[in-house]
Structure formats: C-alpha cells, structure tokens
Short mmCIF file of C-alpha atoms in Angstrom, two decimals:
data_model
loop_
_atom_site.label_atom_id
_atom_site.label_comp_id
_atom_site.label_asym_id
_atom_site.label_seq_id
_atom_site.Cartn_x
_atom_site.Cartn_y
_atom_site.Cartn_z
CA MET A 1 135.98 86.11 111.76
CA GLU A 2 135.18 84.52 108.53
CA ILE A 3 135.05 86.52 105.32
CA ASN A 4 131.13 85.87 104.92
CA GLU A 5 130.59 86.96 108.69
CA ILE A 6 132.29 90.36 108.12
CA LEU A 7 130.10 90.50 104.93
CA ALA A 8 127.13 90.37 107.39
CA ILE A 9 128.19 92.63 109.88
CA SER A 10 128.64 94.90 106.96
CA MET A 11 125.35 94.81 105.12
CA PHE A 12 123.58 95.75 108.26
CA GLY A 13 125.37 98.03 109.46
CA GLY A 14 125.31 99.94 105.93
CA PHE A 15 121.62 99.24 106.44
CA ILE A 16 121.65 101.45 110.13
CA LEU A 17 123.77 104.17 108.18
CA LEU A 18 121.90 104.44 105.04
CA LEU A 19 118.69 105.07 106.93
CA PHE A 20 119.89 108.69 108.22
CA THR A 21 120.58 109.49 104.91
CA GLY A 22 117.28 110.28 104.45
CA PHE A 23 116.72 108.47 101.47
CA PRO A 24 113.48 105.92 101.20
CA VAL A 25 113.93 102.21 103.49
CA ALA A 26 112.43 100.11 100.78
CA TRP A 27 115.24 101.35 98.55
CA VAL A 28 117.72 101.23 101.24
CA LEU A 29 117.06 97.35 101.67
CA GLY A 30 116.99 96.66 98.00
CA GLY A 31 119.77 98.49 97.22
CA ILE A 32 121.77 97.10 99.93
CA ALA A 33 121.20 93.62 98.73
CA LEU A 34 121.92 94.16 95.41
CA ILE A 35 125.14 95.74 96.04
CA PHE A 36 126.44 92.93 98.40
CA SER A 37 124.56 90.20 96.56
CA ALA A 38 127.08 91.15 93.32
CA LEU A 39 129.75 91.60 95.62
CA SER A 40 129.28 88.00 97.22
CA ILE A 41 129.54 86.60 93.60
CA ALA A 42 132.37 88.74 92.50
CA LEU A 43 134.29 87.72 96.29
CA ASP A 44 133.29 83.80 95.40
CA ALA A 45 134.73 83.74 92.14
CA TRP A 46 138.46 85.50 92.97
CA ALA A 47 138.28 83.59 96.28
CA ASP A 48 139.03 80.17 97.95
CA THR A 49 136.39 80.03 99.92
CA TRP A 50 132.58 79.63 99.82
CA ILE A 51 130.84 83.22 100.70
CA GLY A 52 127.48 80.85 100.29
CA ILE A 53 125.90 83.70 97.56
CA ASP A 54 126.49 82.53 94.29
CA TRP A 55 123.85 82.86 90.77
CA GLN A 56 121.34 80.41 91.78
CA TYR A 57 121.17 81.63 95.37
CA VAL A 58 120.11 85.43 94.50
CA SER A 59 118.08 83.93 92.04
CA ILE A 60 115.99 82.54 94.80
CA VAL A 61 114.96 86.42 95.20
CA VAL A 62 112.11 86.56 92.58
CA PRO A 63 109.96 83.51 93.26
CA ARG A 64 110.23 84.76 97.39
CA MET A 65 108.71 88.55 96.28
CA TRP A 66 106.72 86.63 93.94
CA ASP A 67 105.27 84.61 97.42
CA THR A 68 105.42 87.67 99.30
CA MET A 69 102.77 89.67 96.77
CA THR A 70 100.57 86.60 96.48
CA ASN A 71 100.38 85.78 99.87
CA TRP A 72 96.61 86.33 101.13
CA VAL A 73 96.83 86.82 104.95
CA LEU A 74 98.33 90.14 103.08
CA VAL A 75 95.52 90.93 101.23
CA ALA A 76 94.14 92.06 104.63
CA LEU A 77 96.33 95.07 105.25
CA PRO A 78 94.55 97.58 102.36
CA MET A 79 91.65 96.31 103.84
CA PHE A 80 91.51 97.27 107.33
CA VAL A 81 94.29 100.55 105.98
CA PHE A 82 90.88 101.23 103.66
CA MET A 83 88.65 100.58 107.01
CA GLY A 84 90.49 103.25 109.33
CA LEU A 85 90.63 105.65 106.98
CA MET A 86 86.86 105.58 105.73
CA LEU A 87 85.96 105.66 109.30
CA ASP A 88 88.08 108.24 109.89
CA ARG A 89 85.40 110.38 107.35
CA SER A 90 82.83 108.78 108.33
CA GLY A 91 82.57 111.24 111.94
CA ILE A 92 81.82 108.91 114.41
CA ALA A 93 84.67 110.28 116.84
CA GLU A 94 83.51 113.59 116.24
CA ASP A 95 79.87 112.08 117.70
CA LEU A 96 81.57 109.90 120.72
CA MET A 97 83.53 112.90 121.44
CA SER A 98 80.55 115.70 121.79
CA ASN A 99 78.65 113.11 124.31
CA LEU A 100 81.34 111.42 125.88
CA VAL A 101 82.19 115.00 127.02
CA ARG A 102 79.75 115.03 128.38
CA LEU A 103 78.90 112.35 130.58
CA PHE A 104 82.70 112.23 131.50
CA GLY A 105 83.07 115.87 131.88
CA ARG A 106 81.84 116.23 135.25
CA ILE A 107 85.31 114.81 137.16
CA ARG A 108 88.67 115.76 137.52
CA GLY A 109 90.87 114.39 133.84
CA GLY A 110 87.40 113.94 132.46
CA LEU A 111 88.07 114.98 129.42
CA ALA A 112 91.84 113.15 129.07
CA VAL A 113 89.54 109.82 129.84
CA THR A 114 87.66 110.87 127.02
CA VAL A 115 89.71 111.00 125.01
CA THR A 116 91.70 107.62 125.95
CA PHE A 117 88.27 105.73 125.67
CA VAL A 118 87.64 107.14 122.16
CA GLY A 119 91.17 106.12 121.54
CA LEU A 120 90.64 102.94 122.87
CA LEU A 121 87.30 102.70 119.84
CA LEU A 122 89.07 103.88 117.70
CA ALA A 123 92.38 101.69 117.44
CA ALA A 124 89.53 99.22 118.27
CA SER A 125 88.88 99.73 114.83
CA THR A 126 91.25 102.50 112.81
CA GLY A 127 94.69 100.88 113.20
CA ILE A 128 96.38 103.78 111.37
CA ILE A 129 98.45 105.60 113.65
CA GLY A 130 98.66 109.11 111.90
CA ALA A 131 94.69 108.96 111.48
CA SER A 132 93.85 108.66 115.07
CA VAL A 133 96.54 110.99 116.20
CA VAL A 134 95.73 113.94 114.65
CA LEU A 135 91.78 113.31 115.01
CA LEU A 136 92.25 112.68 118.97
CA ALA A 137 94.40 116.13 118.86
CA LEU A 138 92.52 118.04 116.95
CA LEU A 139 88.87 116.91 118.81
CA GLY A 140 90.39 117.08 122.35
CA VAL A 141 93.61 119.41 123.17
CA PRO A 142 91.34 122.08 122.30
CA LEU A 143 88.51 121.53 124.87
CA MET A 144 91.29 120.33 127.76
CA LEU A 145 93.44 123.51 127.06
CA LYS A 146 90.44 125.60 127.03
CA GLN A 147 89.18 123.87 130.30
CA GLY A 148 92.66 124.63 132.03
CA TYR A 149 93.62 121.44 131.16
CA SER A 150 98.42 121.10 131.80
CA LYS A 151 99.73 121.29 128.15
CA GLU A 152 101.53 118.49 128.81
CA LEU A 153 99.00 115.57 130.11
CA ALA A 154 96.87 117.02 126.71
CA CYS A 155 99.53 116.20 124.70
CA GLY A 156 100.73 113.32 126.50
CA THR A 157 97.14 112.02 126.18
CA VAL A 158 96.59 112.16 122.79
CA CYS A 159 100.09 110.40 121.37
CA SER A 160 99.85 107.75 123.81
CA THR A 161 96.34 106.77 123.45
CA GLY A 162 96.44 107.67 119.49
CA THR A 163 99.66 104.89 119.54
CA LEU A 164 96.94 101.98 120.82
CA GLY A 165 95.96 101.21 117.43
CA ILE A 166 99.55 99.65 116.66
CA LEU A 167 98.91 96.76 119.29
CA ILE A 168 94.92 96.18 119.46
CA PRO A 169 93.52 94.38 117.08
CA PRO A 170 93.14 94.90 113.74
CA SER A 171 97.03 95.95 113.72
CA ILE A 172 98.33 96.03 110.13
CA MET A 173 101.52 95.67 112.34
CA LEU A 174 100.24 91.77 113.59
CA VAL A 175 99.27 91.76 110.15
CA MET A 176 103.32 91.73 109.22
CA MET A 177 104.04 90.39 111.80
CA GLY A 178 102.32 87.19 110.89
CA ASP A 179 102.94 86.87 108.10
CA ARG A 180 107.00 87.03 108.92
CA LEU A 181 107.22 84.71 111.21
CA GLY A 182 104.53 82.34 109.72
CA ILE A 183 102.44 82.31 112.65
CA SER A 184 98.38 82.80 112.65
CA VAL A 185 97.40 86.04 112.78
CA GLY A 186 94.42 84.92 114.11
CA ASP A 187 96.32 84.30 117.22
CA LEU A 188 98.66 87.57 117.62
CA PHE A 189 94.63 89.62 117.39
CA LEU A 190 93.79 87.43 120.70
CA GLY A 191 96.90 87.80 122.46
CA ALA A 192 97.13 91.47 121.78
CA LEU A 193 93.78 92.00 123.45
CA PHE A 194 94.44 92.30 127.02
CA PRO A 195 97.89 93.41 126.65
CA GLY A 196 95.77 97.05 124.86
CA LEU A 197 93.56 96.79 126.83
CA MET A 198 95.36 96.68 129.66
CA LEU A 199 97.67 100.02 128.72
CA GLY A 200 94.74 101.76 128.44
CA GLY A 201 94.29 100.72 131.39
CA LEU A 202 96.73 102.05 132.71
CA TYR A 203 96.36 105.04 131.08
CA ILE A 204 93.10 105.98 132.83
CA ALA A 205 94.11 105.18 136.34
CA TYR A 206 97.24 107.65 135.67
CA ILE A 207 95.75 110.54 134.07
CA LEU A 208 92.69 110.40 137.39
CA GLY A 209 95.18 109.93 139.78
CA ILE A 210 96.79 113.14 138.37
CA GLY A 211 93.22 114.93 138.41
CA PHE A 212 93.21 113.52 142.23
CA LEU A 213 96.74 114.13 143.21
CA ARG A 214 97.72 117.18 141.24
CA PRO A 215 93.89 118.92 140.38
CA SER A 216 95.74 121.89 138.95
CA MET A 217 96.91 119.70 135.59
CA ALA A 218 93.14 118.54 135.43
CA PRO A 219 90.59 120.35 136.98
CA ALA A 220 87.08 119.65 136.73
CA PRO A 221 84.54 122.50 135.11
CA GLU A 222 82.65 124.70 137.00
CA ASN A 223 79.46 124.00 134.73
CA ALA A 224 79.15 121.10 133.80
CA GLU A 225 76.49 119.48 132.90
CA SER A 226 74.39 116.92 134.71
CA VAL A 227 74.03 113.13 133.95
CA ARG A 228 70.28 112.34 132.50
CA ILE A 229 68.84 109.40 130.80
CA GLY A 230 68.54 111.45 128.01
CA LEU A 231 72.72 111.85 127.91
CA ILE A 232 72.74 107.84 128.87
CA LEU A 233 71.13 107.46 125.63
CA ARG A 234 72.72 109.77 123.14
CA VAL A 235 76.55 107.98 124.38
CA PHE A 236 75.24 104.34 123.80
CA MET A 237 73.00 105.14 120.86
CA ALA A 238 77.46 106.97 119.75
CA VAL A 239 79.06 103.82 120.79
CA LEU A 240 76.94 101.74 119.24
CA ALA A 241 78.05 101.97 116.00
CA PRO A 242 82.21 101.57 116.41
CA ALA A 243 80.97 99.27 118.91
CA GLY A 244 79.64 97.24 116.14
CA LEU A 245 82.04 97.21 113.32
CA ILE A 246 84.63 96.17 115.89
CA LEU A 247 82.32 93.09 117.20
CA ALA A 248 82.14 92.68 113.60
CA VAL A 249 85.52 92.28 112.85
CA LEU A 250 87.22 91.25 115.72
CA GLY A 251 84.07 88.62 116.22
CA SER A 252 84.06 86.87 113.37
CA ILE A 253 87.49 86.07 113.87
CA PHE A 254 87.66 85.58 117.40
CA ALA A 255 84.58 82.92 116.59
CA GLY A 256 86.32 81.40 114.36
CA ILE A 257 84.23 82.45 111.76
CA ALA A 258 86.47 84.14 109.19
CA THR A 259 89.78 85.25 108.85
CA PRO A 260 91.30 88.15 109.22
CA THR A 261 91.82 88.02 105.37
CA GLU A 262 87.93 87.61 105.29
CA ALA A 263 86.97 89.96 108.11
CA SER A 264 88.79 93.09 107.20
CA GLY A 265 86.85 92.84 103.98
CA VAL A 266 83.47 92.89 106.38
CA GLY A 267 85.24 95.73 108.02
CA ALA A 268 85.79 97.78 104.92
CA PHE A 269 82.51 97.09 103.89
CA GLY A 270 81.14 97.84 107.14
CA ALA A 271 82.78 101.32 107.65
CA THR A 272 81.84 102.38 104.40
CA MET A 273 77.66 101.45 105.65
CA LEU A 274 78.39 103.56 108.44
CA ALA A 275 80.10 106.81 106.65
CA LEU A 276 76.81 106.79 104.18
CA TRP A 277 74.82 106.57 107.07
CA LYS A 278 76.42 109.73 108.03
CA LYS A 279 75.88 111.21 105.48
CA ARG A 280 79.65 111.43 104.83
CA LEU A 281 80.32 109.18 101.97
CA ASN A 282 80.43 110.89 98.35
CA LEU A 283 82.11 110.37 95.18
CA GLN A 284 84.95 113.03 96.52
CA VAL A 285 85.51 111.40 99.86
CA LEU A 286 85.86 107.31 98.35
CA LYS A 287 88.16 108.64 96.04
CA GLU A 288 90.46 110.54 98.75
CA VAL A 289 89.83 107.21 100.87
CA CYS A 290 91.27 104.80 97.76
CA SER A 291 93.90 107.61 96.71
CA GLU A 292 95.20 107.17 100.74
CA THR A 293 94.85 103.46 100.66
CA THR A 294 96.88 102.65 97.26
CA LYS A 295 99.39 104.97 99.21
CA THR A 296 99.78 103.29 102.35
CA THR A 297 99.91 100.10 100.87
CA ALA A 298 101.84 100.81 98.30
CA PHE A 299 104.53 101.08 100.83
CA ILE A 300 104.25 98.93 103.20
CA PHE A 301 104.45 96.08 100.02
CA ALA A 302 108.01 98.06 98.90
CA LEU A 303 108.93 97.67 101.77
CA LEU A 304 107.75 94.61 102.54
CA LEU A 305 110.27 93.42 98.93
CA GLY A 306 112.80 95.80 99.89
CA ALA A 307 112.94 93.31 103.08
CA THR A 308 112.89 90.18 101.22
CA ALA A 309 115.26 90.44 99.01
CA PHE A 310 117.82 92.08 102.34
CA SER A 311 117.17 89.04 104.72
CA LEU A 312 117.52 86.31 102.12
CA ILE A 313 120.85 87.92 101.45
CA LEU A 314 121.63 88.39 104.90
CA ARG A 315 120.81 84.95 105.68
CA GLY A 316 121.87 83.23 102.07
CA LEU A 317 125.81 85.07 105.04
CA GLY A 318 124.98 83.52 107.88
CA GLY A 319 123.58 86.79 109.46
CA ASP A 320 120.98 85.17 111.30
CA GLU A 321 123.80 81.88 112.22
CA LEU A 322 125.85 84.65 113.45
CA ILE A 323 123.22 86.44 115.47
CA GLU A 324 121.91 83.47 117.11
CA ASN A 325 125.24 82.10 117.44
CA ALA A 326 125.67 86.18 119.62
CA LEU A 327 122.69 86.04 122.04
CA THR A 328 123.22 82.37 123.01
CA GLY A 329 126.80 82.51 123.94
CA LEU A 330 125.97 85.13 125.80
CA PRO A 331 126.91 84.04 129.77
CA PHE A 332 122.98 84.75 131.25
CA SER A 333 120.07 82.48 131.36
CA PRO A 334 117.62 82.52 128.60
CA THR A 335 115.20 85.21 130.45
CA VAL A 336 117.78 87.38 130.27
CA ILE A 337 118.86 87.38 126.66
CA VAL A 338 115.12 87.65 125.92
CA LEU A 339 115.58 90.80 127.85
CA ILE A 340 118.89 92.31 125.98
CA ILE A 341 116.57 91.59 123.22
CA LEU A 342 113.89 93.81 124.50
CA ALA A 343 116.28 96.56 125.72
CA CYS A 344 117.40 96.39 122.26
CA THR A 345 114.18 96.64 120.38
CA PHE A 346 113.46 99.95 123.21
CA ILE A 347 116.95 101.75 121.80
CA LEU A 348 116.29 100.80 118.35
CA GLY A 349 113.41 102.62 118.30
CA PHE A 350 114.34 105.98 119.61
CA PHE A 351 116.11 105.56 115.74
CA LEU A 352 114.34 103.07 113.78
CA ASP A 353 110.41 103.08 112.59
CA TRP A 354 108.47 100.11 114.25
CA ILE A 355 108.63 98.58 110.06
CA GLU A 356 111.81 98.23 109.43
CA ILE A 357 112.27 96.74 112.79
CA THR A 358 109.39 94.46 112.30
CA LEU A 359 110.49 93.31 109.01
CA ILE A 360 114.20 93.33 109.76
CA ILE A 361 114.80 92.90 113.51
CA LEU A 362 111.84 90.51 114.21
CA PRO A 363 112.93 87.69 111.97
CA LEU A 364 116.49 87.18 113.62
CA VAL A 365 115.83 87.29 117.51
CA ALA A 366 112.20 85.24 117.40
CA PRO A 367 114.05 81.94 116.16
CA VAL A 368 116.13 82.22 119.10
CA VAL A 369 113.80 82.69 121.74
CA SER A 370 111.34 80.33 120.21
CA ASN A 371 115.04 77.43 120.62
CA LEU A 372 114.85 78.94 123.77
CA GLY A 373 111.66 77.22 125.17
CA PHE A 374 109.31 80.44 125.05
CA ASP A 375 106.01 80.34 123.57
CA LEU A 376 106.72 82.70 120.02
CA VAL A 377 103.46 84.54 120.16
CA TRP A 378 104.00 85.78 123.35
CA PHE A 379 107.44 86.84 122.38
CA THR A 380 105.60 89.02 119.06
CA ILE A 381 103.31 90.68 121.65
CA LEU A 382 105.44 91.74 124.19
CA PHE A 383 108.30 92.40 120.76
CA ALA A 384 105.04 94.58 120.08
CA VAL A 385 104.14 96.57 123.26
CA CYS A 386 108.20 97.14 123.52
CA LEU A 387 107.39 98.66 119.35
CA GLN A 388 104.65 100.70 120.56
CA THR A 389 106.63 103.03 122.70
CA SER A 390 108.74 103.64 119.16
CA PHE A 391 105.69 106.03 118.43
CA LEU A 392 106.87 108.10 121.30
CA THR A 393 110.88 108.24 121.79
CA PRO A 394 112.73 111.00 120.17
CA PRO A 395 113.85 112.07 117.53
CA VAL A 396 112.11 109.63 115.70
CA GLY A 397 108.25 109.84 117.67
CA PHE A 398 106.50 110.19 114.35
CA ALA A 399 102.86 110.54 117.31
CA LEU A 400 105.20 113.51 118.12
CA PHE A 401 105.00 115.08 114.57
CA TYR A 402 101.60 113.99 114.08
CA MET A 403 101.17 115.77 117.37
CA LYS A 404 103.18 118.95 116.58
CA GLY A 405 101.26 119.36 112.73
CA VAL A 406 98.38 119.90 114.49
CA ALA A 407 98.79 121.12 118.04
CA PRO A 408 97.59 124.28 118.96
CA GLN A 409 99.88 127.68 119.02
CA GLY A 410 101.85 127.99 121.83
CA VAL A 411 102.41 124.17 121.94
CA THR A 412 106.48 123.77 121.55
CA VAL A 413 108.01 120.39 120.36
CA GLY A 414 109.18 120.13 124.45
CA THR A 415 105.58 120.13 125.79
CA ILE A 416 105.31 117.02 123.95
CA TYR A 417 108.41 115.90 125.16
CA ARG A 418 107.78 116.25 128.41
CA GLY A 419 103.87 115.32 128.30
CA VAL A 420 104.85 111.55 126.77
CA LEU A 421 107.59 110.67 128.97
CA PRO A 422 105.57 109.60 131.68
CA PHE A 423 103.13 107.92 129.67
CA ILE A 424 106.61 106.34 128.24
CA ALA A 425 107.04 105.06 131.84
CA ILE A 426 103.31 103.77 131.64
CA GLN A 427 104.39 101.28 128.37
CA LEU A 428 107.20 99.93 129.57
CA VAL A 429 105.38 99.26 133.35
CA GLY A 430 102.64 97.38 131.00
CA LEU A 431 105.27 96.04 128.81
CA ALA A 432 106.85 94.41 132.66
CA ILE A 433 103.60 93.42 133.47
CA VAL A 434 103.76 91.10 130.14
CA PHE A 435 106.91 89.38 130.48
CA HIS A 436 105.99 88.41 134.63
CA TRP A 437 102.51 86.96 133.20
CA GLN A 438 102.37 85.78 129.88
CA GLY A 439 98.40 84.45 130.34
CA ILE A 440 97.88 87.39 129.79
CA VAL A 441 98.74 86.75 126.01
CA THR A 442 98.28 83.10 125.92
CA TRP A 443 94.84 82.50 128.26
CA LEU A 444 92.77 84.21 125.12
CA PRO A 445 93.67 81.73 122.71
CA SER A 446 93.89 79.13 124.36
CA ILE A 447 90.48 79.27 125.25
CA ALA A 448 89.58 80.37 122.03
CA TYR A 449 91.42 76.97 120.14
CA GLY A 450 91.30 74.95 123.00
CA GLN A 451 94.63 74.59 122.67
#
C-alpha cells in the first residue's frame, strides 16, 4: 500500500474517531485537514516518493473556501431557515391541528393521521426538523395520550413525520447535496416530491391499519364532533395559508419562474406576511427568528468550510480514487454495489449526523455510482431517503432527542425507541420502492424540463 493511501485511510479514520469526542464537527474537519496537510508536506520533503500534496496544492484551499462563501445557490439556506422559523412562530400549525382534529378525530387513528397531515404541510413549508418535531410533539402527543393512544404510536408518529422536512422540498439537505455534487437543486426538489409524499402516505396507511387491527392502540373518541359544512370550510381556510406559501415557493421553482435561491426569498417574505396576518409578528419575534437563523446558518457554513478543506486534502492524498477502486473492485454487479453503499450509509446514520454524511461520504461515492451508469439525481434522492432514517436511529437520532425534550411525563427514552421502530421499517420499505422504481424520482424532472 502506498504511503498516500495510508495517510488517506488514517485521515478518514481519525475523522470518525474524533467525532465521538464531542468536539465541534467543523473544527474536527478543518483541524484534521490542517494536520494532514502539514504531515504530508513534511513527508514529501523528507521522503523520496511523491505524496501528492505540497504548499502549492494546499494553497488551493483558500480560493475553494471563497467559492463556497460566494456560491449563489447557498444563499437559499438562510432564507429557507428563516422561512421555517417564522412560519413556526406564525401559529399556522396550531390552527391546522385544532381544525383537522375535529375533521379526522372521528375515525380510529384519526389524531395520528392529523399529526401526519400537519407534518407533511410543515415539511413542505419549513424543512426545520427540530422545530417540526417539537411543535408536533407539543400539539399532538398530549391529545393522543388523552384519547387513549399507545405512547409508542404517538411518539413514533411525531418523530417520523417530523423528519419528512429533510426530504420534502424545500429541503436544506437537498440544497447542500446539489451544491456538493454540482447538480441542479431544482431537479432534486422535483425528484424528491413523490418519494416524500409516498413516505407520508405509507405512514398514514400504517396508522389506519393499526387503528383497524389493534383498536386499543388508536381508539376513536366517544364524543366526536359531527362533520358539518362549517367545519369543512374552517379546515379549508386553515389549509389555504400554508398551501399558498408552498405553491408560491415550489410552484415558482417547478414552473421555471424562479430559481431555488429566488424562491427562498419569496418564501421568507411570505412566512413573514403570514405571521403579520396572524398578528404574531412583533419586534421580539423578528429578533429571535433572525438570531436563530444566523446561528443555524453560521453552523452550516462552518461545516461547509471544514468539509471543503477536508475533502480537498483527502482528494489530494488519493482518497477518492481509493474508495472508487475499492467499490468497483468488488466482485458484484453495479446494482449490488449501490445496495452496499446504501447499507453502509444506513449504518453510518446510527453514529453520524446527516450533515457529515452529506458533506463527506456523498461526494466520494456519487462519482462511482455515476460511472456505473446510474442517474445521479435518482441516486441522490435515494441517498437522501436513506439518510432520513439517521434522525430516528439511536444513539444519534436527533428526532428522538427533540421528542424526549418536550415529551409528557411518563414517556421514557425506551418508549420513544420502541415507537420509531415500525416507522424505520416503513422508511426502508419506501427506500426499496424508490430503488426498484426509478421513475418515482426521474419522471417529474423529465416532464418539467422536457428531458
């Protein structure tokens, strides 16, 4: 094995080990890049063999970081974050929940179906996982437990539905994936729409099935309000506002009127207007939303800068070629190689956050998959569906932590873990469907752009 290959493996292994120290990931990435740059330059000066990295190569890091900071596509990140946080403060979700509970509460599992439906609307208008899970937990879990729902079903529904925002556009994960791979964010948004809605539909089917097969886990209320025209109109009016915002953002992208970056500005403005319309907008709310947006954006961009340095040094050591040779050298068909990549991604999701996997793992394996002849947009969405499970799989499932932080008394960590297991299985079923039928991803972009 060549010395540069040993360095590449050591660099990647050091990154994995240092993540468990709890040190900020951005500094871990940048620090390892700095250490291995210095080590490679020193070895190159003292050894007879060419390592692959010298001062001239390392100097490329600065313009690469500048390109990242001036990337027009990434302007969408703070705008979508602002949009999600402002919509969370607008009170739209509370109105939706209160009206939909009256509409669907008569059937077994109706409350959980309501939570899922509200979660789908939040996913298509916020994309902020923490905010979605916490809001759904505060609004839905007490209602479900009061009606006699199983604690496991209530917690599992909230956690899994709250993670849909990472997949359903406008998703900040898809924006980052498009930037890392150099592919159209609009194509990724279009490709992710049907898989995200499909997962929501699978959740609802499971909940209704549980209500039918095991009524004690999701009972119907004894004194439910009868469905009247006035109730249907109130539900329609409650859905109208978020649906209009979703149409303005995604519709402008899908129609080719605006780029994702321009549409993010429309979304941020629209969410602010909704908060003003609901009389929830004041100077304090605006200050808090701007502060939280700044913190989230700074966190993401620090990771992007660290990942840029890390990836450049790893590539200089031949890490990408090493991984490509390792994968293509396997005695399996291209389809099995993709399955192996997805299996490894699923396992990594137990220990790594989606951001690390997106910034480090995806750029290394995507070129291999493309060279094997697969559509890169399809694989990226497939990868994103697989990554969604990382929010639910312990010990680093962030949706589980968000849920536990606001869970009512009596809901334990074990309860939450047991509750998400069926939904993890459902997500794997959805992953298998997307893998088997590529048209679920590729059909809408081909129709929209006439490809």
